[in-house]
Short mmCIF file of C-alpha atoms in Angstrom, two decimals:
data_model
loop_
_atom_site.label_atom_id
_atom_site.label_comp_id
_atom_site.label_asym_id
_atom_site.label_seq_id
_atom_site.Cartn_x
_atom_site.Cartn_y
_atom_site.Cartn_z
CA MET H 1 21.46 11.47 -99.26
CA LEU H 2 18.13 12.17 -97.76
CA VAL H 3 17.77 14.98 -95.25
CA LEU H 4 14.56 14.76 -93.10
CA LEU H 5 13.41 18.20 -92.01
CA PRO H 6 10.69 19.58 -89.58
CA PRO H 7 8.27 22.03 -91.36
CA SER H 8 8.01 25.64 -89.76
CA GLU H 9 5.04 26.73 -87.60
CA GLY H 10 4.71 29.80 -89.54
CA LYS H 11 4.43 29.85 -93.37
CA ALA H 12 4.47 32.12 -96.11
CA ALA H 13 1.12 33.28 -97.56
CA GLY H 14 0.08 34.96 -100.53
CA GLY H 15 1.57 34.85 -104.16
CA SER H 16 -0.03 33.80 -107.33
CA GLY H 17 -0.60 30.60 -108.96
CA ALA H 18 -2.76 27.56 -109.54
CA PRO H 19 -4.34 25.63 -106.65
CA LEU H 20 -2.89 22.52 -105.15
CA GLU H 21 -2.93 19.43 -107.32
CA PRO H 22 -2.72 16.42 -105.06
CA GLY H 23 -1.52 14.02 -107.67
CA SER H 24 1.56 16.00 -108.40
CA LEU H 25 3.06 15.58 -104.92
CA SER H 26 5.97 13.24 -104.29
CA LEU H 27 5.57 10.00 -102.43
CA PRO H 28 2.31 9.11 -104.51
CA GLY H 29 1.76 6.07 -102.05
CA LEU H 30 0.51 8.87 -99.53
CA ALA H 31 -2.21 10.12 -101.57
CA GLY H 32 -5.16 8.24 -99.84
CA ALA H 33 -3.93 9.29 -96.46
CA ARG H 34 -3.35 12.82 -97.51
CA ALA H 35 -6.74 12.96 -98.95
CA ALA H 36 -8.18 11.87 -95.60
CA VAL H 37 -6.52 14.42 -93.61
CA LEU H 38 -7.05 17.22 -96.00
CA GLU H 39 -10.98 16.42 -96.16
CA GLU H 40 -11.14 16.45 -92.15
CA LEU H 41 -9.10 19.30 -91.67
CA VAL H 42 -11.12 21.37 -94.15
CA GLU H 43 -14.32 20.13 -92.71
CA LEU H 44 -13.16 21.14 -89.39
CA CYS H 45 -12.34 24.54 -90.09
CA ALA H 46 -15.21 25.22 -92.19
CA GLY H 47 -17.47 24.61 -89.38
CA ASP H 48 -17.31 25.75 -85.72
CA GLU H 49 -14.39 28.02 -85.38
CA LEU H 50 -13.87 27.69 -81.63
CA LYS H 51 -13.77 24.00 -81.87
CA ALA H 52 -11.34 24.19 -84.74
CA ARG H 53 -8.97 26.54 -82.67
CA GLU H 54 -9.01 24.12 -79.60
CA VAL H 55 -8.15 21.23 -81.89
CA LEU H 56 -5.41 23.00 -83.70
CA GLY H 57 -4.20 24.72 -80.55
CA LEU H 58 -4.65 28.22 -81.86
CA SER H 59 -4.95 31.46 -79.84
CA GLU H 60 -7.64 34.16 -80.66
CA GLY H 61 -4.81 35.83 -82.34
CA LEU H 62 -4.29 33.09 -84.88
CA ARG H 63 -8.12 32.70 -85.83
CA GLY H 64 -7.36 33.69 -89.39
CA GLU H 65 -5.59 30.25 -89.61
CA VAL H 66 -8.77 28.43 -89.34
CA ALA H 67 -10.26 30.29 -92.54
CA LYS H 68 -7.06 29.65 -94.27
CA ASN H 69 -7.49 26.17 -93.45
CA ALA H 70 -10.91 25.96 -94.48
CA GLY H 71 -10.24 27.27 -98.14
CA LEU H 72 -7.05 24.97 -98.74
CA ARG H 73 -8.57 23.27 -101.77
CA ASP H 74 -8.71 26.42 -103.80
CA ALA H 75 -5.74 28.19 -102.07
CA VAL H 76 -2.49 29.36 -104.21
CA ALA H 77 -0.03 26.52 -104.06
CA ARG H 78 3.85 27.24 -104.21
CA PRO H 79 6.89 25.22 -103.93
CA ALA H 80 7.34 23.77 -100.35
CA GLY H 81 10.63 25.61 -100.21
CA GLU H 82 8.98 29.04 -100.38
CA ILE H 83 6.02 27.95 -98.16
CA TYR H 84 8.35 26.83 -94.98
CA THR H 85 9.77 29.69 -93.25
CA GLY H 86 11.35 30.40 -89.68
CA VAL H 87 14.75 30.11 -88.09
CA LEU H 88 15.93 26.61 -89.73
CA TYR H 89 14.75 27.80 -93.40
CA ASP H 90 16.18 31.23 -92.77
CA ALA H 91 19.54 29.63 -92.15
CA LEU H 92 19.24 27.31 -95.02
CA GLY H 93 18.18 29.84 -97.40
CA LEU H 94 17.28 27.74 -100.39
CA SER H 95 16.62 30.66 -102.58
CA SER H 96 20.20 31.94 -102.45
CA LEU H 97 22.01 28.54 -103.03
CA PRO H 98 24.24 28.23 -105.93
CA GLN H 99 22.62 26.44 -108.79
CA ALA H 100 24.49 23.08 -108.25
CA ALA H 101 23.39 23.24 -104.51
CA ARG H 102 19.82 23.91 -105.19
CA ALA H 103 19.45 21.06 -107.58
CA LEU H 104 21.19 19.06 -104.75
CA ALA H 105 18.49 20.37 -102.41
CA ASP H 106 15.79 19.63 -104.52
CA ASP H 107 16.84 15.94 -104.60
CA SER H 108 17.62 15.25 -101.20
CA LEU H 109 15.28 17.50 -98.93
CA MET H 110 12.15 16.13 -97.35
CA VAL H 111 9.99 18.29 -95.05
CA PHE H 112 7.59 16.00 -92.73
CA SER H 113 4.18 17.50 -92.28
CA GLY H 114 1.16 16.92 -90.34
CA LEU H 115 -1.13 17.49 -93.28
CA TRP H 116 0.96 16.06 -96.10
CA GLY H 117 2.98 13.45 -94.34
CA ALA H 118 6.26 14.41 -96.24
CA VAL H 119 6.85 16.36 -99.20
CA ARG H 120 9.84 17.54 -101.11
CA VAL H 121 10.92 21.17 -101.15
CA THR H 122 9.67 21.38 -105.06
CA ASP H 123 6.22 20.08 -104.31
CA ARG H 124 3.57 22.87 -104.59
CA ILE H 125 1.47 23.13 -101.63
CA PRO H 126 -0.66 25.86 -100.06
CA SER H 127 0.15 27.64 -96.84
CA TYR H 128 -1.67 25.69 -93.94
CA ARG H 129 -1.67 25.28 -90.09
CA CYS H 130 -1.84 21.78 -88.87
CA SER H 131 1.02 20.33 -86.78
CA MET H 132 1.86 16.52 -86.26
CA GLY H 133 0.90 17.12 -82.52
CA VAL H 134 -2.95 17.64 -83.51
CA LYS H 135 -5.56 15.20 -82.84
CA LEU H 136 -8.16 15.43 -85.58
CA PRO H 137 -11.61 14.19 -84.43
CA GLY H 138 -12.03 11.54 -86.96
CA LEU H 139 -8.44 10.48 -87.47
CA GLY H 140 -6.88 10.82 -84.04
CA ALA H 141 -3.21 11.83 -83.20
CA LEU H 142 -1.58 12.57 -86.66
CA GLY H 143 1.88 11.26 -85.48
CA ALA H 144 0.46 7.87 -85.02
CA TYR H 145 -1.91 8.21 -88.06
CA TRP H 146 0.90 8.61 -90.36
CA ARG H 147 2.98 5.62 -89.18
CA ALA H 148 1.59 2.95 -91.17
CA PRO H 149 1.41 4.93 -94.60
CA MET H 150 4.94 6.38 -94.04
CA ALA H 151 6.19 2.94 -93.05
CA GLN H 152 5.19 1.79 -96.52
CA VAL H 153 6.80 4.73 -98.72
CA MET H 154 9.76 5.96 -96.52
CA PRO H 155 12.18 2.91 -97.04
CA GLU H 156 12.14 3.33 -100.88
CA ALA H 157 12.27 6.96 -100.62
CA ALA H 158 15.39 6.57 -98.49
CA GLY H 159 17.11 4.95 -101.30
CA GLU H 160 20.69 3.36 -100.60
CA GLY H 161 22.52 6.46 -99.07
CA LEU H 162 22.52 8.25 -95.82
CA VAL H 163 19.39 9.26 -94.08
CA LEU H 164 20.17 12.59 -92.01
CA ASP H 165 17.32 13.04 -89.60
CA LEU H 166 17.01 16.55 -88.24
CA ARG H 167 13.39 16.49 -87.26
CA SER H 168 11.94 17.18 -83.94
CA SER H 169 10.48 14.43 -81.89
CA ALA H 170 6.92 15.27 -82.75
CA TYR H 171 7.54 14.67 -86.51
CA ALA H 172 10.16 11.70 -85.90
CA ALA H 173 7.04 9.93 -84.31
CA ALA H 174 5.46 9.56 -87.80
CA TRP H 175 8.52 7.48 -89.21
CA LYS H 176 11.49 6.02 -87.59
CA PRO H 177 14.11 4.25 -89.89
CA LYS H 178 14.37 0.62 -89.19
CA GLY H 179 16.61 -2.25 -90.06
CA GLU H 180 19.28 -1.48 -92.79
CA VAL H 181 17.93 1.91 -93.28
CA ALA H 182 18.32 2.66 -89.69
CA ALA H 183 22.03 1.39 -90.07
CA ARG H 184 22.68 4.22 -92.41
CA ALA H 185 20.81 6.91 -90.62
CA ALA H 186 22.01 9.82 -88.23
CA THR H 187 20.33 12.20 -85.95
CA VAL H 188 22.03 15.29 -85.01
CA ARG H 189 21.74 17.25 -81.54
CA VAL H 190 23.29 20.75 -81.30
CA LEU H 191 24.89 21.53 -77.91
CA HIS H 192 26.02 24.92 -76.84
CA SER H 193 29.18 24.56 -74.74
CA GLN H 194 30.35 27.40 -72.22
CA VAL H 195 32.71 27.46 -69.54
CA VAL H 196 31.20 28.46 -66.10
CA ASP H 197 33.63 28.90 -63.12
CA GLY H 198 36.05 26.77 -64.76
CA VAL H 199 33.58 23.90 -65.55
CA GLU H 200 32.14 23.08 -69.07
CA LYS H 201 28.50 23.30 -69.25
CA ARG H 202 26.35 22.08 -72.25
CA SER H 203 22.81 22.77 -73.05
CA VAL H 204 20.42 22.67 -75.91
CA VAL H 205 18.94 26.03 -77.11
CA SER H 206 15.76 25.57 -79.24
CA HIS H 207 16.14 28.68 -81.58
CA PHE H 208 20.20 28.11 -82.12
CA ASN H 209 19.70 24.54 -82.43
CA LYS H 210 17.25 25.10 -85.53
CA ALA H 211 19.67 27.86 -87.02
CA THR H 212 22.79 25.55 -86.73
CA LYS H 213 20.88 22.73 -88.40
CA GLY H 214 19.85 25.11 -91.07
CA ARG H 215 23.48 26.21 -91.71
CA LEU H 216 24.81 22.67 -91.40
CA VAL H 217 22.53 21.58 -94.41
CA ARG H 218 23.50 24.59 -96.41
CA ASP H 219 27.12 23.96 -95.85
CA LEU H 220 26.98 20.32 -96.96
CA LEU H 221 24.95 21.29 -99.94
CA VAL H 222 27.06 24.19 -101.05
CA ALA H 223 30.40 21.89 -100.70
CA GLY H 224 28.45 19.33 -102.85
CA ALA H 225 28.94 16.81 -100.06
CA VAL H 226 26.93 13.58 -100.55
CA PRO H 227 28.04 11.31 -97.61
CA ALA H 228 26.70 7.73 -98.04
CA THR H 229 27.12 6.67 -94.36
CA PRO H 230 27.12 8.27 -91.06
CA ALA H 231 30.81 7.94 -90.72
CA GLU H 232 31.30 9.87 -94.01
CA LEU H 233 28.81 12.66 -92.63
CA VAL H 234 30.96 12.74 -89.49
CA ALA H 235 33.99 13.40 -91.71
CA ALA H 236 32.47 15.74 -94.12
CA LEU H 237 31.10 17.89 -91.22
CA ARG H 238 34.43 17.99 -89.61
CA ASP H 239 35.93 18.97 -92.77
CA LEU H 240 33.59 21.81 -92.93
CA GLY H 241 34.75 23.01 -89.49
CA TYR H 242 32.23 21.53 -87.35
CA ALA H 243 33.15 20.06 -83.90
CA VAL H 244 31.40 16.61 -83.94
CA GLU H 245 31.25 13.99 -81.33
CA ALA H 246 29.90 10.60 -82.57
CA GLU H 247 30.39 7.03 -81.63
CA PRO H 248 28.80 3.96 -83.60
CA PRO H 249 25.87 2.39 -82.15
CA ALA H 250 26.45 -0.49 -79.57
CA LYS H 251 23.62 -2.48 -81.66
CA ALA H 252 23.42 -3.01 -85.39
CA ALA H 253 20.52 -1.59 -87.27
CA LYS H 254 20.48 1.50 -85.09
CA ALA H 255 20.72 5.21 -86.04
CA TRP H 256 24.00 7.09 -85.17
CA SER H 257 23.63 10.00 -82.83
CA LEU H 258 25.75 12.94 -83.55
CA ASP H 259 26.54 15.78 -81.23
CA VAL H 260 27.49 18.97 -82.96
CA VAL H 261 29.13 21.15 -80.17
CA VAL H 262 29.49 24.96 -80.66
CA THR H 263 30.68 27.67 -78.47
CA GLN H 264 28.83 30.87 -79.83
CA ILE H 265 25.06 31.50 -80.19
CA HIS H 266 24.11 33.39 -83.23
#
């Protein structure tokens, strides 16, 4: 099973340790593309701060992120599972997973990134600020930039099992499963169901969507569930108490779309 996650906007900083070693990262086929993005980002942020903030979409209050990016080559690197924070990662709770579940997480979780393309939670990276929606002056929109490199490495990374895609649309743009990989891929949407005046209404709530996805992944890991197909995923989630609505895609080589329906927001 391979679980594709979005990164968090905010990231943990500080700590101690050695700086980034690019050659140590997973998916070595992305090394050239990573080096190009890193060089451009560091150069941008080492120059005109106002221009860097405009390109990165940062407010005055986040100007410190520019200086942080400028020093990425020498910054402390930590496991990506410690760097990424926020609602989804709080609910996932990597640090509190039982040993067997954590081993499964290390093998199966992959985080997409505007800077690194994709990394595993064990890969050591520095804290940075560069979303997939950024358009770097020399490389263009990162979502488009990463498509060709990711197309080369992701089919092999996906292996032969389930691909559980929990990314947001901006990060999904960097790689979309195709062919036989798509046939064993599943995306998940979280819907909040409530009855108003006797009529059920469903909506997507961003914060709760992220939290539910984090809990969903945690529950699968703790249960030791390793579904090999979308149908097995549906069964595993239902066994864990989730209300899941799903139908096989109408066409072959298409990913399944799953709706996880919840009635409480927390």
